[in-house]
XYZ file of C-alpha atoms in Angstrom:
708
model
C 84.676 119.954 83.676
C 87.408 119.589 86.262
C 87.028 121.069 89.708
C 87.954 124.717 89.848
C 91.351 124.754 91.438
C 92.502 121.717 89.442
C 91.683 123.750 86.342
C 93.490 126.805 87.672
C 96.705 124.950 88.343
C 96.686 122.935 85.116
C 96.392 126.204 83.201
C 99.099 127.818 85.332
C 101.630 125.066 84.795
C 100.864 123.275 81.568
C 100.635 126.123 79.091
C 104.379 126.846 79.091
C 107.079 127.090 81.748
C 107.984 130.554 80.503
C 104.607 131.724 81.781
C 105.075 130.451 85.327
C 104.355 133.098 87.924
C 107.554 135.039 88.487
C 106.287 136.053 91.922
C 106.246 132.457 93.117
C 109.252 130.807 94.682
C 111.232 128.110 92.906
C 109.905 125.630 95.480
C 106.330 126.574 94.571
C 106.967 126.128 90.857
C 108.489 122.688 91.364
C 105.532 121.759 93.547
C 103.192 122.804 90.737
C 105.163 120.706 88.256
C 104.925 117.756 90.629
C 101.138 118.204 90.907
C 100.907 118.332 87.102
C 102.936 115.120 86.967
C 100.554 113.409 89.369
C 97.587 114.482 87.250
C 99.214 112.824 84.256
C 100.060 109.593 86.073
C 97.980 106.677 87.330
C 95.671 107.395 90.264
C 97.760 106.020 93.115
C 97.156 108.062 96.299
C 99.721 106.113 98.324
C 102.460 106.388 95.730
C 101.838 110.076 95.161
C 101.694 110.899 98.862
C 105.187 109.392 98.979
C 106.279 111.376 95.897
C 104.962 114.588 97.435
C 106.870 113.930 100.632
C 110.148 112.864 99.043
C 110.200 115.817 96.647
C 109.300 118.194 99.478
C 112.003 116.670 101.677
C 114.546 117.053 98.861
C 113.753 120.762 98.623
C 113.834 121.087 102.385
C 117.273 119.455 102.641
C 118.649 121.697 99.886
C 117.393 124.656 101.903
C 118.341 123.357 105.373
C 122.050 122.863 104.645
C 122.410 126.652 104.493
C 120.374 127.349 107.609
C 122.303 127.696 110.896
C 119.704 125.784 112.932
C 117.622 123.492 110.718
C 118.394 119.769 110.481
C 118.236 117.999 107.091
C 115.888 115.046 106.803
C 117.939 112.875 104.429
C 121.469 114.296 104.346
C 123.628 112.832 107.091
C 120.823 110.564 108.269
C 120.159 106.848 108.335
C 116.729 105.967 106.990
C 115.458 102.412 107.410
C 119.056 101.214 107.560
C 120.195 103.236 104.513
C 122.737 105.917 105.409
C 122.966 109.045 103.221
C 126.435 110.441 103.707
C 126.909 114.180 104.117
C 130.368 115.715 104.018
C 129.261 119.345 104.020
C 129.655 122.006 101.353
C 130.905 125.596 101.177
C 128.320 128.087 99.939
C 129.699 131.142 98.118
C 129.391 134.344 100.186
C 126.285 136.338 99.384
C 124.769 133.599 97.225
C 122.905 131.497 99.776
C 119.399 131.663 98.319
C 120.626 131.214 94.747
C 122.608 128.174 95.905
C 119.559 126.727 97.665
C 117.338 127.286 94.628
C 119.787 125.608 92.281
C 120.329 122.630 94.566
C 116.615 122.046 95.093
C 115.912 122.481 91.369
C 118.425 119.827 90.349
C 117.197 117.547 93.147
C 113.527 117.715 92.166
C 114.278 117.687 88.436
C 116.248 114.433 88.746
C 113.803 112.878 91.201
C 110.804 113.608 88.983
C 112.516 111.917 86.054
C 113.333 108.908 88.236
C 109.804 108.628 89.610
C 107.708 109.484 86.537
C 108.808 107.181 83.757
C 107.417 105.723 80.550
C 106.218 107.131 77.249
C 103.467 109.290 78.722
C 105.918 111.059 81.026
C 108.523 111.462 78.296
C 106.003 113.078 75.958
C 103.945 115.180 78.370
C 106.132 115.879 81.395
C 109.832 115.809 80.553
C 109.556 118.797 78.170
C 108.017 120.787 81.047
C 110.837 119.859 83.412
C 113.510 120.649 80.809
C 111.939 123.947 79.826
C 111.698 125.151 83.413
C 115.337 124.277 84.063
C 116.239 126.240 80.929
C 114.141 129.171 82.126
C 116.124 129.115 85.380
C 119.367 129.052 83.398
C 120.543 125.630 84.610
C 122.510 123.146 82.515
C 120.689 119.801 82.615
C 123.712 118.049 81.104
C 125.511 118.639 84.413
C 125.074 115.203 86.015
C 127.907 115.209 88.555
C 127.078 113.989 92.065
C 130.516 114.752 93.572
C 129.358 117.807 95.501
C 132.218 117.562 98.001
C 134.681 117.868 95.117
C 132.904 120.308 92.786
C 131.349 122.362 95.613
C 128.468 123.044 93.185
C 124.784 123.279 93.997
C 123.955 121.245 90.905
C 126.135 118.368 92.106
C 124.486 118.462 95.528
C 121.017 118.367 93.948
C 121.965 115.455 91.701
C 123.459 113.591 94.656
C 120.429 114.189 96.861
C 117.986 112.960 94.203
C 119.956 109.788 93.556
C 120.302 109.019 97.256
C 116.572 109.532 97.877
C 115.837 107.236 94.946
C 118.234 104.612 96.307
C 116.608 104.861 99.727
C 113.193 104.487 98.104
C 114.171 101.107 96.721
C 114.561 99.929 100.322
C 111.695 101.695 102.114
C 109.091 98.920 101.849
C 107.132 100.409 98.932
C 108.359 97.818 96.400
C 109.137 100.613 93.960
C 111.503 98.362 91.992
C 108.491 96.227 91.009
C 106.184 99.172 90.274
C 104.800 99.071 93.823
C 103.201 95.664 93.212
C 101.715 93.470 95.928
C 103.826 90.620 97.274
C 101.425 88.743 99.557
C 97.854 90.016 99.554
C 95.146 87.925 97.832
C 91.419 88.814 97.911
C 89.116 86.274 99.546
C 86.165 87.111 97.279
C 85.773 86.510 93.578
C 85.111 89.683 91.581
C 81.719 91.324 91.325
C 80.880 91.603 87.623
C 79.160 94.972 87.369
C 77.336 94.147 84.130
C 75.510 91.303 85.862
C 72.688 91.803 88.388
C 73.103 91.443 92.126
C 76.050 89.914 93.916
C 75.212 86.191 94.146
C 78.720 84.736 94.362
C 80.330 86.710 97.189
C 81.790 84.478 99.921
C 82.421 86.933 102.750
C 80.271 90.049 103.203
C 82.894 91.554 105.521
C 85.847 91.473 103.139
C 86.850 93.486 100.082
C 85.662 92.336 96.686
C 87.360 93.198 93.374
C 85.195 94.597 90.568
C 85.131 93.443 86.965
C 84.193 96.117 84.415
C 84.073 96.178 80.634
C 86.696 98.922 80.761
C 88.319 100.309 83.898
C 89.375 103.961 83.804
C 91.120 105.089 86.969
C 90.536 108.372 88.790
C 93.174 110.082 86.670
C 91.442 109.104 83.431
C 93.847 106.289 82.490
C 92.533 103.139 80.843
C 93.929 100.296 82.945
C 94.777 97.020 81.177
C 92.632 94.164 82.438
C 89.054 94.579 83.532
C 89.588 93.616 87.195
C 91.993 95.997 88.968
C 94.094 94.674 91.843
C 93.903 96.061 95.381
C 96.135 99.141 95.422
C 98.784 99.102 98.177
C 97.343 96.631 100.723
C 100.863 96.234 102.172
C 101.598 99.980 102.428
C 101.773 99.788 106.215
C 105.267 98.356 105.662
C 106.519 101.610 104.093
C 109.019 103.674 106.087
C 107.103 106.650 107.547
C 107.959 110.256 108.291
C 107.302 110.325 112.031
C 104.975 107.435 112.865
C 106.569 105.510 115.706
C 106.620 101.927 116.905
C 104.460 103.085 119.800
C 101.756 103.930 117.242
C 102.014 100.534 115.531
C 100.235 97.204 115.891
C 101.455 94.279 113.797
C 99.143 91.519 112.591
C 100.105 88.471 110.551
C 98.105 86.816 107.775
C 99.404 84.227 105.312
C 102.898 84.723 106.689
C 102.899 88.488 105.998
C 103.131 91.190 108.679
C 100.564 93.958 108.307
C 101.535 97.114 110.207
C 98.558 99.156 111.422
C 99.309 102.566 112.930
C 96.784 104.193 115.287
C 94.777 100.976 115.078
C 91.037 101.800 115.195
C 90.016 98.192 115.824
C 87.628 95.962 113.919
C 84.758 97.630 112.021
C 81.247 96.217 112.542
C 80.911 92.868 110.771
C 77.790 91.081 109.644
C 76.932 87.572 110.800
C 74.590 86.196 108.125
C 73.768 83.111 110.233
C 73.095 84.503 113.685
C 72.782 88.273 113.426
C 73.571 90.335 116.506
C 74.508 93.899 117.474
C 77.536 94.095 115.183
C 75.372 92.884 112.286
C 72.787 95.564 113.048
C 75.518 98.244 113.094
C 76.863 96.970 109.773
C 73.394 97.070 108.204
C 72.695 100.585 109.493
C 75.974 101.970 108.216
C 75.791 100.469 104.736
C 72.061 101.101 104.260
C 72.647 104.794 105.044
C 74.726 105.043 101.869
C 71.843 104.140 99.574
C 69.496 106.374 101.583
C 71.795 109.345 100.996
C 71.727 108.429 97.321
C 68.108 109.651 97.381
C 69.429 113.198 97.903
C 71.223 113.313 94.524
C 68.385 114.989 92.645
C 67.056 118.537 92.539
C 63.489 117.427 91.800
C 62.678 117.188 95.515
C 63.249 120.967 95.773
C 64.828 120.642 99.221
C 66.743 123.878 99.910
C 69.665 124.183 102.331
C 71.749 127.085 103.546
C 75.211 125.765 102.732
C 77.114 128.760 104.108
C 79.385 128.556 107.190
C 76.487 130.040 109.146
C 74.731 126.674 108.978
C 77.402 124.075 108.198
C 80.659 123.420 110.061
C 82.117 124.039 113.522
C 82.059 120.440 114.751
C 83.630 120.223 118.200
C 84.007 116.449 118.600
C 83.494 113.147 116.847
C 81.716 110.013 118.074
C 83.806 106.971 118.950
C 81.046 104.339 118.773
C 78.457 103.356 116.183
C 75.752 104.454 118.626
C 77.370 107.894 118.646
C 77.533 107.906 114.847
C 73.785 107.359 114.658
C 73.334 110.683 116.467
C 76.105 112.423 114.536
C 74.736 111.859 111.005
C 71.274 112.858 109.819
C 70.278 109.501 108.361
C 67.165 110.640 106.492
C 68.031 114.190 105.430
C 71.790 113.973 104.983
C 74.699 115.830 106.538
C 75.724 115.975 110.174
C 74.845 117.775 113.392
C 77.278 120.663 112.923
C 75.901 123.954 114.307
C 77.657 126.369 111.952
C 79.446 129.578 112.960
C 77.721 132.551 114.530
C 80.018 135.050 112.824
C 83.125 135.542 110.751
C 85.890 136.253 113.322
C 87.826 138.366 110.822
C 84.979 140.659 109.754
C 82.954 140.323 112.992
C 79.877 139.991 110.770
C 77.556 137.010 110.329
C 78.245 134.734 107.378
C 75.724 135.531 104.611
C 73.230 132.753 103.928
C 73.723 130.843 100.701
C 70.612 128.912 99.766
C 71.100 125.984 97.449
C 69.169 122.910 96.364
C 70.371 119.930 98.398
C 70.503 117.857 95.198
C 73.022 120.283 93.698
C 75.047 120.567 96.890
C 75.335 116.810 97.449
C 76.312 116.097 93.848
C 78.832 118.941 93.692
C 80.343 117.843 96.980
C 80.685 114.259 95.771
C 82.453 115.298 92.588
C 84.555 118.149 93.997
C 86.261 115.883 96.515
C 86.167 112.725 94.368
C 89.532 113.554 92.748
C 88.328 112.334 89.394
C 89.889 112.648 85.918
C 93.002 114.847 85.759
C 93.163 115.153 89.540
C 96.204 115.346 91.772
C 94.667 112.643 94.063
C 93.567 113.389 97.662
C 97.023 114.181 99.117
C 97.809 116.482 96.198
C 94.389 118.070 96.585
C 95.464 119.474 99.938
C 98.641 120.885 98.414
C 96.422 122.886 96.056
C 94.487 124.155 99.073
C 97.792 125.066 100.756
C 98.844 126.957 97.628
C 95.449 128.675 97.484
C 95.959 129.914 101.041
C 99.540 130.970 100.305
C 98.285 133.134 97.422
C 95.465 134.749 99.362
C 95.971 138.540 99.543
C 95.043 138.600 103.244
C 97.400 135.813 104.245
C 100.581 136.729 106.149
C 103.402 134.161 106.159
C 104.251 133.908 109.824
C 105.117 130.482 111.176
C 102.383 129.458 113.627
C 100.949 132.926 113.069
C 103.612 134.683 115.163
C 107.030 136.258 114.846
C 108.589 137.687 111.715
C 107.217 137.333 108.203
C 109.011 134.490 106.394
C 110.135 134.949 102.800
C 108.365 132.939 100.103
C 111.108 130.352 99.615
C 111.451 129.464 103.287
C 107.679 129.413 103.789
C 107.053 127.141 100.813
C 109.890 124.772 101.671
C 108.757 124.389 105.271
C 105.036 124.169 104.542
C 105.554 121.541 101.806
C 107.810 119.502 104.069
C 105.170 119.509 106.786
C 102.266 118.785 104.466
C 104.233 116.144 102.586
C 105.190 114.361 105.789
C 101.579 114.407 106.986
C 100.204 113.085 103.687
C 102.834 110.334 103.550
C 102.046 109.204 107.087
C 98.299 109.453 106.418
C 98.699 107.121 103.432
C 100.684 104.618 105.499
C 98.146 104.826 108.319
C 94.993 104.533 106.195
C 96.301 101.872 103.820
C 97.891 99.845 106.591
C 94.384 99.657 108.024
C 92.820 98.918 104.629
C 95.240 96.081 103.953
C 94.729 94.339 107.272
C 90.990 94.797 107.860
C 90.241 94.297 104.127
C 86.736 95.721 104.592
C 83.922 95.588 102.065
C 82.669 98.528 99.953
C 78.989 99.589 99.675
C 78.701 98.475 96.047
C 79.354 94.927 97.238
C 77.575 95.002 100.607
C 74.326 96.592 99.426
C 73.897 94.246 96.494
C 74.891 91.246 98.612
C 72.527 91.983 101.526
C 69.660 92.665 99.144
C 70.493 89.432 97.317
C 69.824 87.596 100.587
C 66.562 89.466 101.158
C 65.102 91.597 103.945
C 65.871 91.155 107.637
C 63.002 93.175 109.160
C 59.927 90.920 108.991
C 60.183 87.129 109.392
C 56.576 86.774 108.198
C 57.092 88.663 104.950
C 58.595 87.615 101.642
C 62.333 87.130 101.212
C 63.242 87.096 104.896
C 66.879 86.359 105.752
C 68.646 87.288 108.972
C 71.576 88.575 106.913
C 69.414 90.626 104.568
C 69.030 94.388 104.459
C 66.532 96.045 106.841
C 63.400 97.482 105.258
C 62.967 101.254 105.552
C 59.732 102.798 104.334
C 60.364 105.234 101.513
C 63.929 104.051 100.993
C 64.206 100.237 101.123
C 61.100 98.175 100.354
C 59.915 94.887 98.877
C 58.649 94.776 95.308
C 55.036 93.639 95.354
C 52.504 92.684 92.703
C 51.413 95.768 90.786
C 54.666 97.585 91.423
C 56.079 99.229 88.260
C 59.264 97.222 88.953
C 57.441 93.874 89.263
C 58.433 92.885 85.752
C 56.957 90.381 83.315
C 54.782 87.837 85.129
C 55.871 89.385 88.452
C 59.417 88.138 87.967
C 60.854 90.646 90.473
C 58.143 90.370 93.098
C 59.723 89.667 96.471
C 63.016 91.315 95.569
C 64.366 94.450 97.280
C 64.052 97.903 95.750
C 65.902 101.102 96.699
C 64.805 104.693 96.240
C 68.113 106.243 95.312
C 70.196 107.677 92.465
C 69.217 105.648 89.412
C 72.743 105.128 88.143
C 74.847 105.737 85.020
C 72.579 103.527 82.912
C 70.165 106.449 82.767
C 72.763 108.809 81.317
C 73.569 108.761 77.604
C 75.147 112.207 77.311
C 76.501 113.621 80.623
C 76.373 117.121 79.160
C 72.567 117.089 79.010
C 71.310 114.018 80.897
C 70.615 113.684 84.606
C 69.900 110.247 86.049
C 67.715 111.524 88.863
C 66.298 109.601 91.807
C 63.634 106.900 91.719
C 62.951 103.337 92.786
C 65.387 100.831 91.303
C 65.836 97.091 91.691
C 68.629 96.607 94.250
C 70.493 94.295 91.851
C 71.476 97.341 89.840
C 72.569 99.722 92.602
C 75.483 101.981 91.634
C 77.455 104.545 93.636
C 77.469 108.095 92.320
C 80.455 107.440 90.090
C 81.360 106.807 86.455
C 80.466 103.309 85.133
C 84.091 102.859 84.079
C 85.264 103.418 87.641
C 82.464 102.565 90.127
C 84.590 102.383 93.307
C 88.324 102.790 94.103
C 90.214 99.483 93.812
C 91.038 98.974 97.479
C 89.237 98.229 100.727
C 87.019 100.798 102.388
C 88.004 100.836 106.049
C 89.236 103.433 106.825
C 88.387 106.308 104.481
C 91.573 107.629 102.927
C 89.846 110.945 102.159
C 88.909 111.352 105.821
C 92.423 110.511 107.005
C 94.220 112.699 104.468
C 91.861 115.637 104.940
C 91.849 115.752 108.723
C 95.638 115.350 108.872
C 96.032 118.198 106.381
C 93.560 120.390 108.276
C 95.591 119.906 111.456
C 98.771 120.925 109.630
C 97.121 123.988 108.100
C 95.742 125.089 111.458
C 99.028 124.688 113.334
C 101.169 126.072 110.504
C 99.149 129.262 110.081
C 98.286 129.643 113.762
C 94.625 130.007 112.830
C 91.842 127.476 112.262
C 90.154 129.892 109.837
C 90.901 130.448 106.173
C 92.335 133.901 105.386
C 89.542 136.435 105.591
C 87.490 133.937 107.575
C 86.349 131.896 104.590
C 87.646 129.746 101.754
C 85.472 129.527 98.665
C 85.378 127.621 95.373
C 82.849 128.300 92.657
C 81.189 125.463 90.729
C 79.497 126.974 87.649
C 75.953 126.173 86.596
C 75.665 123.229 84.183
C 79.459 123.071 83.751
C 80.957 121.553 86.887
C 79.506 118.058 87.119
C 81.186 115.272 85.161
C 78.871 112.305 85.750
C 75.712 114.092 84.618
C 74.298 117.528 83.864
C 74.517 120.131 86.601
C 74.504 121.789 88.935
C 71.201 123.456 88.110
C 72.597 126.709 89.494
C 76.069 127.946 90.424
C 77.179 126.465 93.743
C 79.718 128.124 96.006
C 81.442 125.704 98.352
C 82.435 127.693 101.432
C 84.381 126.771 104.539
C 85.149 128.915 107.529
C 87.909 126.632 108.826
C 90.250 123.986 107.525
C 88.421 121.521 109.760
C 85.146 122.431 108.046
C 86.684 121.670 104.641
C 87.947 118.355 105.956
C 84.551 117.434 107.400
C 82.834 118.321 104.146
C 85.269 116.116 102.252
C 84.418 113.212 104.546
C 80.665 113.597 103.985
C 81.186 113.723 100.232
C 82.345 110.116 100.210
C 79.031 108.949 101.705
C 76.980 110.885 99.151
C 79.322 109.516 96.494
C 78.466 105.946 97.513
C 82.064 105.122 98.382
C 82.092 104.884 102.190
C 79.655 104.140 105.013
C 79.938 106.163 108.237
C 81.974 103.412 109.918
C 84.788 104.061 107.404
C 84.601 107.820 107.857
C 84.861 108.650 111.551
C 87.839 106.368 112.367
C 89.691 107.965 109.442
C 89.069 111.443 110.848
C 90.279 110.396 114.299
C 93.428 108.836 112.857
C 94.028 111.971 110.791
C 94.045 114.117 113.936
C 96.899 112.070 115.400
C 98.833 111.931 112.140
C 98.566 115.639 111.359
C 99.555 116.901 114.799
C 102.477 114.477 115.043
C 103.730 115.390 111.566
C 103.632 119.104 112.363
C 105.518 118.704 115.624
C 108.059 116.383 114.059
C 108.743 118.770 111.170
C 109.002 121.678 113.581
C 111.745 119.835 115.460
C 113.738 119.608 112.234
C 113.325 123.350 111.696
C 114.524 124.203 115.200
C 117.312 121.626 115.429
C 115.528 119.802 118.242
C 115.345 116.508 116.413
C 117.246 113.558 117.904
C 118.528 111.480 115.019
C 121.828 110.245 113.662
C 124.138 107.285 114.009
C 126.589 106.360 116.741
C 129.505 104.003 117.041
C 128.047 101.656 119.648
C 128.318 98.118 120.914
C 125.535 95.612 120.255
C 124.377 96.228 123.823
C 124.980 99.901 124.592
C 125.519 100.725 128.263
C 123.407 103.503 129.813
C 125.257 106.557 131.135
C 128.343 105.632 129.110
C 129.965 108.081 126.692
C 129.900 107.104 123.009
C 131.595 108.776 120.086
C 129.417 110.065 117.219
C 130.244 108.727 113.749
C 128.786 111.844 112.137
C 126.886 115.005 112.930
C 124.093 114.229 115.368
C 121.463 116.880 115.915
C 119.983 117.526 119.327
C 119.386 120.140 121.974
C 121.351 118.047 124.472
C 124.863 118.613 125.760
C 128.257 117.242 124.802
C 131.239 116.592 127.090
C 132.943 119.754 125.896
C 130.016 122.047 126.562
C 126.538 123.027 125.407
C 125.702 122.762 121.713
C 122.732 122.352 119.420
C 124.739 120.143 117.055
C 126.843 117.168 118.051
C 129.635 117.120 115.491
C 131.434 113.923 114.537
C 134.002 113.091 117.197
C 131.993 114.514 120.080
C 130.944 112.218 122.890
C 127.314 111.636 123.826
C 125.842 110.212 126.984
C 122.964 107.747 126.545
C 119.913 107.609 128.741
C 118.943 104.321 130.452
C 116.321 103.533 127.806
C 118.642 103.954 124.852
C 118.514 101.262 122.165
C 119.773 101.018 118.605
C 117.831 99.437 115.758
C 118.988 98.432 112.269
C 121.413 100.994 110.899
C 122.170 102.487 114.298
C 119.242 104.930 114.354
C 118.267 106.318 117.739
C 115.062 104.782 119.003
C 114.868 106.753 122.235
C 115.856 110.274 123.129
C 119.235 111.491 124.221
C 119.589 113.048 127.651
C 118.467 116.659 127.435
C 116.804 116.270 124.061
C 113.455 117.980 123.524
């Protein structure tokens, strides 16, 4: 079964456009159709973060042109050297919102058809788009883009979609070639999952492709070829929303420039010849993953209170591996979060919710895994945003203050913010993944165990690059061990006490693999055998980056760290929710007091799922903080007209404190020669500050005098 809110939204959108919720705004309905489109496409978090942002920006621009203060993001702007002309349009008196709705509908309708192509889209998605346009009463045969001649909202929407698509062909994503890689090549040969161990890996610090009998991506698509390529290793080259050059470090490998924003530095690497502190940190982090795999069973009868009273409310994150060792509970699972003393909305304590740890860990791993029919991690947070928007106790006040905003304005602004944050999070996380090219646990655990154990030089199978022994979790197979095999064939090899793997599941509806000792050669993450691990490097965790960035946006946008009513909740029904195996053994209610708590829980899920070690997780969270806050503030500047962007007619070497004439409308809170204004219209003169420079396309790279 799908996770709960995925199911809710698929039902809401896919049954028939005529049944869409009439109380939702047009922007909300197009967002739902976009999420449905993502669920029906290949699992490409980077690509879909970009789609979410571009569609949200299209709706925002269609709304902003009628607002007296707001600044469009695309219209009248130069993006990565591509200028989108904007001549203005006259909106009929009294029809502003209808005009905005029609313009954004045509924009998203056209953009969805440009972005989601192929037979699958034509059969499953295009009829939904067409039917919703018909429900709105719009003529989809109207393809004019001459908005300045027709003065029609439909023409403006068509024009905006085509210009965004044209820009997208030049934004560094390589959309014209289906987002394919141009330079990256893996250093390791593939790990063949049907074969034992990992004997042929060359570099235990670098990413390794996987070869499967059949690869089915996280959206349930069978992917041609049994060895998927690294997804988006060059994504750091993509034009961002508000990431700046000050955030960026550029590295070069094989003649290609890898851009890394908010660079976290090198993760701990193993030295299989000499060992050392970094090797010890590497071994600790990756070994913890298989230890947490021992929690994925209810037979141990370990009971936790998983309510906000006991889980959540983390105040800070460690910045070193030594700090991480205190942050995570290595043996028992989870972190050192203290929980919340009370619900600030009800002023009452959060009720305890006792649950078997084996159910909680498995549910967490699958809920956040974004498996079959999912909207991928960035889309996942849009569903959480929509959940909050629909909450009966939620009041739509920007930053929690001022007047209540109508549904259309709220949705347009919140999607623009969230879309910008998710787009920048993808660029940040995948820029890091592409450059550092770090190994995944499925490769590292098998490879270390292949070398042997590194704890006792006097014992069998010693190797300085092997995995440390850990009584009860990582041990040597000895004579008489049930795993010793015929004529003690496996004696001296490493064994793990962990989740036994998909080989112990014939029918997921009734079978549960459970936890027991297994030969390390056959270690599997808690994933489907047709998927195993996402096809890209581990460092940093995309889930951690996306989730923390989104949590920052939600907190700043709503003016409250807490979910409406003081708690968000999703119900995972008994013996229906889990996909990989039977379970949970009882209904599990995932509860979060704050958006940060939800983000932190998402991050932990990837360790229990066998996808990330702690050293992937924490840097992703820290990067997400920067990305989310910056995206919110940047979007807010567009809403208030305080953004400093545009093009100028300038010399190659502009002179500070000299007046220059604007080629077009330039938006700022600065002053013009003729007086104070929030908008510099074409023909006005602008004074440049001493640090002013112009990059390709004439885009401002420093602020104007007086600009916020």
